[in-house]
Coordinates of C-alpha atoms in Angstrom, one line a residue:
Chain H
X1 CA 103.4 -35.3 130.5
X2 CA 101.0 -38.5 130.7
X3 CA 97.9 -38.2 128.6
X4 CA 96.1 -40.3 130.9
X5 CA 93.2 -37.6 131.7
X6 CA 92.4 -37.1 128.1
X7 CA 91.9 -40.4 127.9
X8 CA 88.8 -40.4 129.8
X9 CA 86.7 -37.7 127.6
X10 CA 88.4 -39.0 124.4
X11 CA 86.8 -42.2 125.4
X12 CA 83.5 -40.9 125.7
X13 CA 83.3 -38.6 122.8
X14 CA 85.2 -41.3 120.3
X15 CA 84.3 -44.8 121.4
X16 CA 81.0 -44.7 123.5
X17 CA 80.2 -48.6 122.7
X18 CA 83.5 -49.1 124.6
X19 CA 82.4 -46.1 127.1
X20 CA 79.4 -48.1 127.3
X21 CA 81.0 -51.2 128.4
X22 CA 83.4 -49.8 131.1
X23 CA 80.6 -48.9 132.9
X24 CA 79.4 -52.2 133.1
X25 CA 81.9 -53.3 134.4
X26 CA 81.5 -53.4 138.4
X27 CA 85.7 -53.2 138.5
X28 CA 85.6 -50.0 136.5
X29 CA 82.2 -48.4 137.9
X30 CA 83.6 -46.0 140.7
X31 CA 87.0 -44.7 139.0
X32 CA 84.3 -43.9 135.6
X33 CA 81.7 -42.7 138.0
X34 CA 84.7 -39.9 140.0
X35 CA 86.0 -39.0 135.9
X36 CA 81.9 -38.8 135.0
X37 CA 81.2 -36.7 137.5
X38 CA 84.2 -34.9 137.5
X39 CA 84.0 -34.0 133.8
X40 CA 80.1 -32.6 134.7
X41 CA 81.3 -30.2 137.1
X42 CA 83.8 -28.9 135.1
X43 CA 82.0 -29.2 131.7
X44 CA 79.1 -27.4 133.9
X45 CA 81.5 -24.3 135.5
X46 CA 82.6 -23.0 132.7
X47 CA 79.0 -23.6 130.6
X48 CA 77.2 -21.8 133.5
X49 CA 80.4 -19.2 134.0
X50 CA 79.4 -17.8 130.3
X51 CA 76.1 -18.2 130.7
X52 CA 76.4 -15.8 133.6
X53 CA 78.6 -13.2 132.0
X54 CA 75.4 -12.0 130.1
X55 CA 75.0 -10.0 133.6
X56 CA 78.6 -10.5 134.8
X57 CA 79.9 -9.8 138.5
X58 CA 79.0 -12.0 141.0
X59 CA 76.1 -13.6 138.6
X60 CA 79.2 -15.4 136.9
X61 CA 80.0 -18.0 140.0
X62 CA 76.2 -18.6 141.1
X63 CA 75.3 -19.6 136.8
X64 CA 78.7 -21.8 137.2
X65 CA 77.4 -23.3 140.1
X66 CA 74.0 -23.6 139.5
X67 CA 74.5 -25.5 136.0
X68 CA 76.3 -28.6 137.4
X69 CA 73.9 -28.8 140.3
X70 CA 71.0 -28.8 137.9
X71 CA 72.8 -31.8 136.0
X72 CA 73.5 -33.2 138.9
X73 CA 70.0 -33.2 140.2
X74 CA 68.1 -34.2 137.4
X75 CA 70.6 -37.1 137.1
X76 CA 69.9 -37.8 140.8
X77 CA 66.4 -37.9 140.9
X78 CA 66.0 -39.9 137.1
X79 CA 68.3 -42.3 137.8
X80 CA 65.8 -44.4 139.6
X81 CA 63.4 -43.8 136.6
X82 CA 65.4 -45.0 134.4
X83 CA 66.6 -48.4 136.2
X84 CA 62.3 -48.7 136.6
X85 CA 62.3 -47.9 133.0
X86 CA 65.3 -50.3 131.6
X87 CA 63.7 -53.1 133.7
X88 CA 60.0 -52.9 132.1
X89 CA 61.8 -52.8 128.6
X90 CA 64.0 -55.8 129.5
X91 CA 67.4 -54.5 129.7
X92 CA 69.4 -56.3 132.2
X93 CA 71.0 -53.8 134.4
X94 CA 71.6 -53.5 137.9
X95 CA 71.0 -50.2 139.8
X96 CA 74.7 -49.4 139.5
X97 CA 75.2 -49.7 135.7
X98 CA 71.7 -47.8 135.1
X99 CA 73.6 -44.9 137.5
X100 CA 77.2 -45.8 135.8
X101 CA 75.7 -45.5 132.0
X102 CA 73.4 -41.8 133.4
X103 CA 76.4 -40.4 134.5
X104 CA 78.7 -41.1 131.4
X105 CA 76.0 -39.7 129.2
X106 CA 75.9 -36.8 131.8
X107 CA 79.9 -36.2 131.2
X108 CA 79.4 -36.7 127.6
X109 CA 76.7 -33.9 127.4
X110 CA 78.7 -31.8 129.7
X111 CA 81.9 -31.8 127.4
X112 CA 79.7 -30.4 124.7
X113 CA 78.7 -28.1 127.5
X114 CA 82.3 -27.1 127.7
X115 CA 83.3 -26.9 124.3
X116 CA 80.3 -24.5 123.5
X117 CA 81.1 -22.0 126.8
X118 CA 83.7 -20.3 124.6
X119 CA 81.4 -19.9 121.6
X120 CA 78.1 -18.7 124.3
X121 CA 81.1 -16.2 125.9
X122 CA 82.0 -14.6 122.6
X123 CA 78.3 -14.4 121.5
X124 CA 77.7 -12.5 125.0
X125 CA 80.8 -10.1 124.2
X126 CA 79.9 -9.7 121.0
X127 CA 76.5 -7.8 121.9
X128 CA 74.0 -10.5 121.5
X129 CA 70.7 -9.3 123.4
X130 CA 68.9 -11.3 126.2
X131 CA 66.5 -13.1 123.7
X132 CA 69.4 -14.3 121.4
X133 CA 71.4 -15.9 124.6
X134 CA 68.5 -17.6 125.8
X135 CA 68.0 -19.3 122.0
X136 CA 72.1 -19.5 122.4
X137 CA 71.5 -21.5 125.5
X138 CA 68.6 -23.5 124.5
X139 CA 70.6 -24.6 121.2
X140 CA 73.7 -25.2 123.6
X141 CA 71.6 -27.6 125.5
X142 CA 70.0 -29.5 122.5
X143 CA 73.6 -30.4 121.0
X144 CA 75.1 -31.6 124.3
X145 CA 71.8 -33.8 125.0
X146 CA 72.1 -35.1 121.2
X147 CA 75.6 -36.3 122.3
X148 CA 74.5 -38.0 125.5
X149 CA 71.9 -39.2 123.5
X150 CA 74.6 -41.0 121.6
X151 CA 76.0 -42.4 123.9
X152 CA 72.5 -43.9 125.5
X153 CA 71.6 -45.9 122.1
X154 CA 74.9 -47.8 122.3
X155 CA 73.9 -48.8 125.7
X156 CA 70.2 -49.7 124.8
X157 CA 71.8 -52.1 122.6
X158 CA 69.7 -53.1 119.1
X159 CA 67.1 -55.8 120.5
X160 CA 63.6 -55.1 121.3
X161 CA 61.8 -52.7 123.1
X162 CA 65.1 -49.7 121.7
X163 CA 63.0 -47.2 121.0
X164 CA 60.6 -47.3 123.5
X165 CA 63.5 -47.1 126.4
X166 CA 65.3 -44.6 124.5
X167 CA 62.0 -42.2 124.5
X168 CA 61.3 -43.3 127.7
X169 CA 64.8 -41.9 129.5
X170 CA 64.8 -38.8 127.2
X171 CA 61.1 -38.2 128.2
X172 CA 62.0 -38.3 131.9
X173 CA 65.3 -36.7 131.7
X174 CA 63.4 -33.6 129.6
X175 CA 61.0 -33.0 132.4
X176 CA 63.3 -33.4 135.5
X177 CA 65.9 -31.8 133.8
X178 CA 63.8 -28.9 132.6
X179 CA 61.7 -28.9 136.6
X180 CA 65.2 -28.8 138.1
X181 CA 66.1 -25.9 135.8
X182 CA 63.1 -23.9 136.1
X183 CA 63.6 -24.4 140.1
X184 CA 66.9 -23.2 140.4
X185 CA 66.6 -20.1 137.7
X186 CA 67.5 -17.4 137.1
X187 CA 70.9 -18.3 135.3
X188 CA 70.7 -15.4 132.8
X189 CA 68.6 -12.8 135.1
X190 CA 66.0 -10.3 133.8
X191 CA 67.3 -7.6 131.9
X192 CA 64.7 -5.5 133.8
X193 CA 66.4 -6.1 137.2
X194 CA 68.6 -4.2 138.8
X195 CA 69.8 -6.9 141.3
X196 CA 69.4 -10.7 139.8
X197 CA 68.0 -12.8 142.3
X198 CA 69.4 -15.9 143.8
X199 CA 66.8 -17.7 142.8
X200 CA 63.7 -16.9 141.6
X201 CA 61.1 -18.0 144.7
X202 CA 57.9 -16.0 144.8
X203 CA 57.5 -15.0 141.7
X204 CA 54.4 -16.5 140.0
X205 CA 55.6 -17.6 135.9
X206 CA 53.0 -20.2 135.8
X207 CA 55.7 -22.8 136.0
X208 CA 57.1 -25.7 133.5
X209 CA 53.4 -26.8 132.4
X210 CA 51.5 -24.0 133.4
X211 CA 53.9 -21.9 131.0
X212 CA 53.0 -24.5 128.4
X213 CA 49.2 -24.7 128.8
X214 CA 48.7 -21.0 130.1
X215 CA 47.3 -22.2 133.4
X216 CA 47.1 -18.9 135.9
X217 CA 48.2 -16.3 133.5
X218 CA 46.1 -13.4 135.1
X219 CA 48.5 -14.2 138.7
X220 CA 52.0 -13.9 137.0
X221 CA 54.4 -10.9 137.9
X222 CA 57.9 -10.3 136.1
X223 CA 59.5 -13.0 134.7
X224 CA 63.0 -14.5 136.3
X225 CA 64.6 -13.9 132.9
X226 CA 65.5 -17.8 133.0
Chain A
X1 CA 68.9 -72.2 141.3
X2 CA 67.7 -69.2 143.3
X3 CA 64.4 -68.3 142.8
X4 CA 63.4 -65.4 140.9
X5 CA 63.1 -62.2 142.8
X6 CA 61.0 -58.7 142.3
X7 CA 64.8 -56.8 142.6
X8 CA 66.1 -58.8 140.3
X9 CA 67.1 -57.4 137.2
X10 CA 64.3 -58.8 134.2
X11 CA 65.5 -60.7 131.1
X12 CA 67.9 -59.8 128.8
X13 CA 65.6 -60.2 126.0
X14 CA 62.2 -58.7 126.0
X15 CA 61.3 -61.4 123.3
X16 CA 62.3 -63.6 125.9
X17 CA 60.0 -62.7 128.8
X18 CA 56.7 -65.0 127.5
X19 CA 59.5 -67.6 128.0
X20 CA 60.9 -66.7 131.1
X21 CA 57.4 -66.1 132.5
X22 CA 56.3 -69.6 131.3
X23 CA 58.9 -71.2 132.9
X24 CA 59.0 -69.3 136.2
X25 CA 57.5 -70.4 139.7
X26 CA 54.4 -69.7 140.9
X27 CA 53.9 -65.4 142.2
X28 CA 55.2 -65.7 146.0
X29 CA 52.7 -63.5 147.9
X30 CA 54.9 -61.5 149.4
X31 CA 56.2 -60.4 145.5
X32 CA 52.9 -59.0 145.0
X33 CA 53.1 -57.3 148.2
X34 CA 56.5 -55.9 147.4
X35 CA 55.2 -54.9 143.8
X36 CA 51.9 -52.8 145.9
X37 CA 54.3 -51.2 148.0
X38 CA 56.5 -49.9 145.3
X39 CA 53.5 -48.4 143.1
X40 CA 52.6 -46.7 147.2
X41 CA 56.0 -45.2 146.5
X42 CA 54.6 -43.2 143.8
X43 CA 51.5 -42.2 146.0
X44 CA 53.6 -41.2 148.5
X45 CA 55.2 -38.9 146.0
X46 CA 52.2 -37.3 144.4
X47 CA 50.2 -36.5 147.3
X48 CA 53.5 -34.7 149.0
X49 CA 52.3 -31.1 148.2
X50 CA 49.4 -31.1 150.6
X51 CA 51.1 -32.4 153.6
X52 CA 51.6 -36.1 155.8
X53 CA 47.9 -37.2 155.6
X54 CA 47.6 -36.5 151.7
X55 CA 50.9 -38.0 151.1
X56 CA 49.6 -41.1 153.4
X57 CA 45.9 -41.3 151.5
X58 CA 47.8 -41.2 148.5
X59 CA 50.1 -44.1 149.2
X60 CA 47.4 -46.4 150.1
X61 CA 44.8 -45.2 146.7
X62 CA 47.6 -45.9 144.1
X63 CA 48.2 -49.6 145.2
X64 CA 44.6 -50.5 145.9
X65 CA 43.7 -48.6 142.5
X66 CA 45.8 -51.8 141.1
X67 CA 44.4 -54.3 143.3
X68 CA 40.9 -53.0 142.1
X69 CA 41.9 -53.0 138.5
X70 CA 42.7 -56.6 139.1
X71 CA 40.2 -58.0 140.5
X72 CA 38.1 -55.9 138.3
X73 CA 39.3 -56.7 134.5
X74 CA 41.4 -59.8 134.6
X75 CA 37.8 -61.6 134.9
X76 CA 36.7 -60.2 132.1
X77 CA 39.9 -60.4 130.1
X78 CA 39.3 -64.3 131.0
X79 CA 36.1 -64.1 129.0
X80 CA 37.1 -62.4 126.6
X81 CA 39.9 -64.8 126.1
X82 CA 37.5 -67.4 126.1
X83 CA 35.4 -66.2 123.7
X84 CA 38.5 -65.2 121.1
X85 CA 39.1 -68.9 121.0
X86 CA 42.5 -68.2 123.0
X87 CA 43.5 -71.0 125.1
X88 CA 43.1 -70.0 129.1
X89 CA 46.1 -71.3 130.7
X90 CA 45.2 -70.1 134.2
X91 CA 48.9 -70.6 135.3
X92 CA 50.2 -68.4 133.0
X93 CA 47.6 -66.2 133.2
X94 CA 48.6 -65.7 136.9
X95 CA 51.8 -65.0 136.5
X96 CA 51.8 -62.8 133.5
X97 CA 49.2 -61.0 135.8
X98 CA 52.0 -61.0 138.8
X99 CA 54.5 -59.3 136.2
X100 CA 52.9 -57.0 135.3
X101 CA 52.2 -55.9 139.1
X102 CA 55.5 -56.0 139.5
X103 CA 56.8 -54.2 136.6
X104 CA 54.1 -51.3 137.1
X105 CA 55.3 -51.2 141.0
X106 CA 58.9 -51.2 139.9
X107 CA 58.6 -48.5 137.1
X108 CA 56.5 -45.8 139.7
X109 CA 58.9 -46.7 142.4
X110 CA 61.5 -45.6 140.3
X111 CA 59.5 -42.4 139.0
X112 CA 59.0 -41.7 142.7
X113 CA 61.5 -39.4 142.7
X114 CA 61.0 -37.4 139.9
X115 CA 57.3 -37.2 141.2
X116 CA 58.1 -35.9 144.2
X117 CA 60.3 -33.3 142.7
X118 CA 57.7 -32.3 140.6
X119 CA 54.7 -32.1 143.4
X120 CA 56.6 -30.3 145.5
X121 CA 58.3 -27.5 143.5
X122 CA 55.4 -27.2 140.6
X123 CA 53.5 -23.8 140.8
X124 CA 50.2 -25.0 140.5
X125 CA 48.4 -28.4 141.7
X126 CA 46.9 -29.1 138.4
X127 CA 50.6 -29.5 136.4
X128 CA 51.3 -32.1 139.5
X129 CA 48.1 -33.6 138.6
X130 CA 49.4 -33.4 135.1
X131 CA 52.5 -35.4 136.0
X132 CA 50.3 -37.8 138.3
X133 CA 48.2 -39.0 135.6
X134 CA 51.6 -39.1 133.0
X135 CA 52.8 -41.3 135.8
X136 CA 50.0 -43.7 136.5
X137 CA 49.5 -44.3 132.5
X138 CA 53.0 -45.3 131.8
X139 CA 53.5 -47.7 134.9
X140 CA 49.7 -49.2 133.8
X141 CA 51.1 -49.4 130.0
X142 CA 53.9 -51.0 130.9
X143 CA 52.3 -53.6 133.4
X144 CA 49.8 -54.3 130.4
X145 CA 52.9 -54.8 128.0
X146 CA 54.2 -56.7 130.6
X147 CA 51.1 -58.8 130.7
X148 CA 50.6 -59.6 127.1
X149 CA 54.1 -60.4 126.5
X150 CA 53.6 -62.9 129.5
X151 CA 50.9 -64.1 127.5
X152 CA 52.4 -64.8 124.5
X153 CA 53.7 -68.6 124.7
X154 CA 49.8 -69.6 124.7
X155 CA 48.9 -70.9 121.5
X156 CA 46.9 -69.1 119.0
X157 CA 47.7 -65.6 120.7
X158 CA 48.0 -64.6 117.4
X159 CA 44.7 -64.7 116.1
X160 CA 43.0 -61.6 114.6
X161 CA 40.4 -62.2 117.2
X162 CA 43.3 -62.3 120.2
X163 CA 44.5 -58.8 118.5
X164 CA 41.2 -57.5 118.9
X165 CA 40.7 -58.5 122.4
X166 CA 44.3 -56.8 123.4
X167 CA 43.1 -53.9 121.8
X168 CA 39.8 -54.0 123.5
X169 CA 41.2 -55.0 126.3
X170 CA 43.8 -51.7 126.5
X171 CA 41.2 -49.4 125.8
X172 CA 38.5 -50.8 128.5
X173 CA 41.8 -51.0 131.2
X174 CA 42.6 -47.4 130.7
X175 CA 39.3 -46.2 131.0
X176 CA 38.7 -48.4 134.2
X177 CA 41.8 -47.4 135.7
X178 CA 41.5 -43.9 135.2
X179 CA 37.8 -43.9 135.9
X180 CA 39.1 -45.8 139.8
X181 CA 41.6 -43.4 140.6
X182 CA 39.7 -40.2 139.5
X183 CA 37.4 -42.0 142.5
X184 CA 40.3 -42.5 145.0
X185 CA 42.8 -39.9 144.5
X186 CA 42.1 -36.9 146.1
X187 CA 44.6 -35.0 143.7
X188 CA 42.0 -36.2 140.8
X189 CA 39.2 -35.2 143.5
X190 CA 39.1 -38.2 144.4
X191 CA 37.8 -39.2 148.1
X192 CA 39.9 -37.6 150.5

């Protein structure tokens, strides 16, 4: 059996500098970009499949949907922040290696994603309550975008301006990411429901900063659950 | 050699853009135009919530916001200049001023998207308003980082008085900025 599709994630998880480089290499760019994103649907799947086994049934395939579509979105709509961002901090990179090196740190997060379902899944069998998951989750989420962070510092490279770029792509990535979560929750669902909604449209949580600096708290209902 | 072009990627090197800025043509007009319509982008984006008209009044108040920043402080930065002992090399001047157009233009272009995410899908207009301001700042601190490293071939740049007036000269810019866009954005309530 060839070992060739190992290769790929050991790649990214063992040698980023040379991760890094593949993908900018215009050659290279679409066969890394179909592994990347392939690897962030899968890593996403089975993240979002034991996310959703909290409530089980049918909320299993819409969390293992729903988590490689929030990836994918907040990769989507950063993307062009970041090329903005890599240009102002003079980084060299065309439009295509800013998407190529997004979407490797993407897969990179996402195996972390992956290797972690199994441990969420066991928590969830094990009895952990609503509250613990959700830290479970959040914790989940840190590691993997530690290891894409990784993977982004190599590609900053070491001359000026490294910090500032690396902040800069986190800070966006943090609120898109967290914007496109919040807008396609619930993954977890509300204990308190009997059904778990689709999504949570309608109901009034005061959002990602209005949570943050308690703006309309007298208008919120029930929460989504997240 | 081609000439230099806003969608070209910058310098490797940001400790090489004073050079690359000193030895670069003259701002084309139509860069600077290019460089508006970007940061409109970004208008575009922000006033999405409240429908085609806002979205439109928006577009045109974040470029013109720049164009009045401008024509506003690089005068007075001039002075000030003058008065730190800092040599005024008018032709570096205007195209340190053109870069940093165009780097503010290019950064809120490319945080168009996450804007519009956010105006549309926040809960309440005053976290968009939140992510507006965010937005403007960083494009404006990074034009004005753009601009000083522009600036930074000029001899005695380094002066303790030179510091001072970039400090000055960051503080009164923000203020100015934020003080003509709380006046034409009708998200800041703003003429509408």
């Amino acid at each position: 059996m060839s070992a060739a599709p190992l290769l790929h994630p050991a790649e990214l998880l063992r040698a980023p500098a040379q991760a890094v480089r593949r993908r900018c290499e215009p050659a290279q760019q679409a066969a890394s970009a179909r592994r990347d994103l392939l690897t962030i649907a899968l890593g996403g799947l089975l993240f979002g499949a034991a996310v959703g086994s909290f409530r089980g049934g049918v909320q299993v395939p819409i969390a293992a949907l729903k988590i490689p579509l929030a990836t994918l979105l907040t990769l989507a709509v950063s993307a062009p922040g970041f090329a903005g961002f890599a240009g102002a901090f003079g980084r060299r990179w065309s439009f295509r290696e800013t998407l190529s090196i997004a979407l490797g740190a993407g897969a990179r997060a996402s195996l972390v994603l992956l290797a972690l379902a199994p441990v969420l899944w066991l928590a969830i069998d094990l009895g952990v309550g609503h509250q613990g998951v959700r830290w479970l989750a959040t914790v989940a989420y840190a590691l993997a975008g530690l290891s894409a962070l990784g993977l982004l510092l190599h590609a900053v490279g070491a001359s000026r301006g490294r910090l500032a770029t690396t902040l800069s792509f986190v800070g966006l990535f943090l609120i898109v990411g967290a914007q496109s979560a919040w807008l396609l929750r619930p993954f977890i669902g509300d204990p308190h429901d009997a059904n778990v909604p689709l999504f949570a449209h309608g109901r009034r949580e005061g959002g990602l900063v209005g949570s943050l600096l308690d703006f309309g708290a007298d208008e919120r209902e029930s929460g989504s659950g997240y | 050699m081609s000439q230099a072009s806003l969608f070209d990627p910058p310098t490797p090197d940001v400790g090489s853009v004073a050079a690359a800025i000193s030895e670069a043509s003259p701002p084309r007009p139509w860069q600077l135009v290019a460089a508006l319509a970007f940061s409109a982008a970004f208008g575009l984006a922000l006033g999405a919530r409240f429908g085609a008209l806002s979205m439109a009044v928006h577009a045109a108040a974040v470029p013109l916001g720049f164009v009045v920043l401008t024509l506003l402080a690089v005068p007075a930065f001039c002075i000030g200049m003058a008065h730190a002992g800092v040599e005024l090399d008018v032709g570096a001047l205007t195209r340190s001023v053109a870069q940093a157009l165009m780097i503010a233009g290019r950064v809120l272009a490319g945080l168009a998207p996450a804007m519009l995410l956010l105006a549309v899908t926040c809960e309440s207009a005053e976290s968009v308003a939140v992510f507006g301001v965010l937005g403007l700042g960083l494009g404006s601190a990074l034009g004005l980082r753009a601009l000083f490293l522009g600036l930074e071939s000029l001899e005695s740049w380094t002066r303790p008085t030179a510091r001072l007036l970039r400090v000055t000269f960051t503080l009164f810019s923000a203020l100015l900025g934020a003080r003509i866009w709380w006046a034409l954005l009708p998200m800041f309530g703003g003429a509408s």
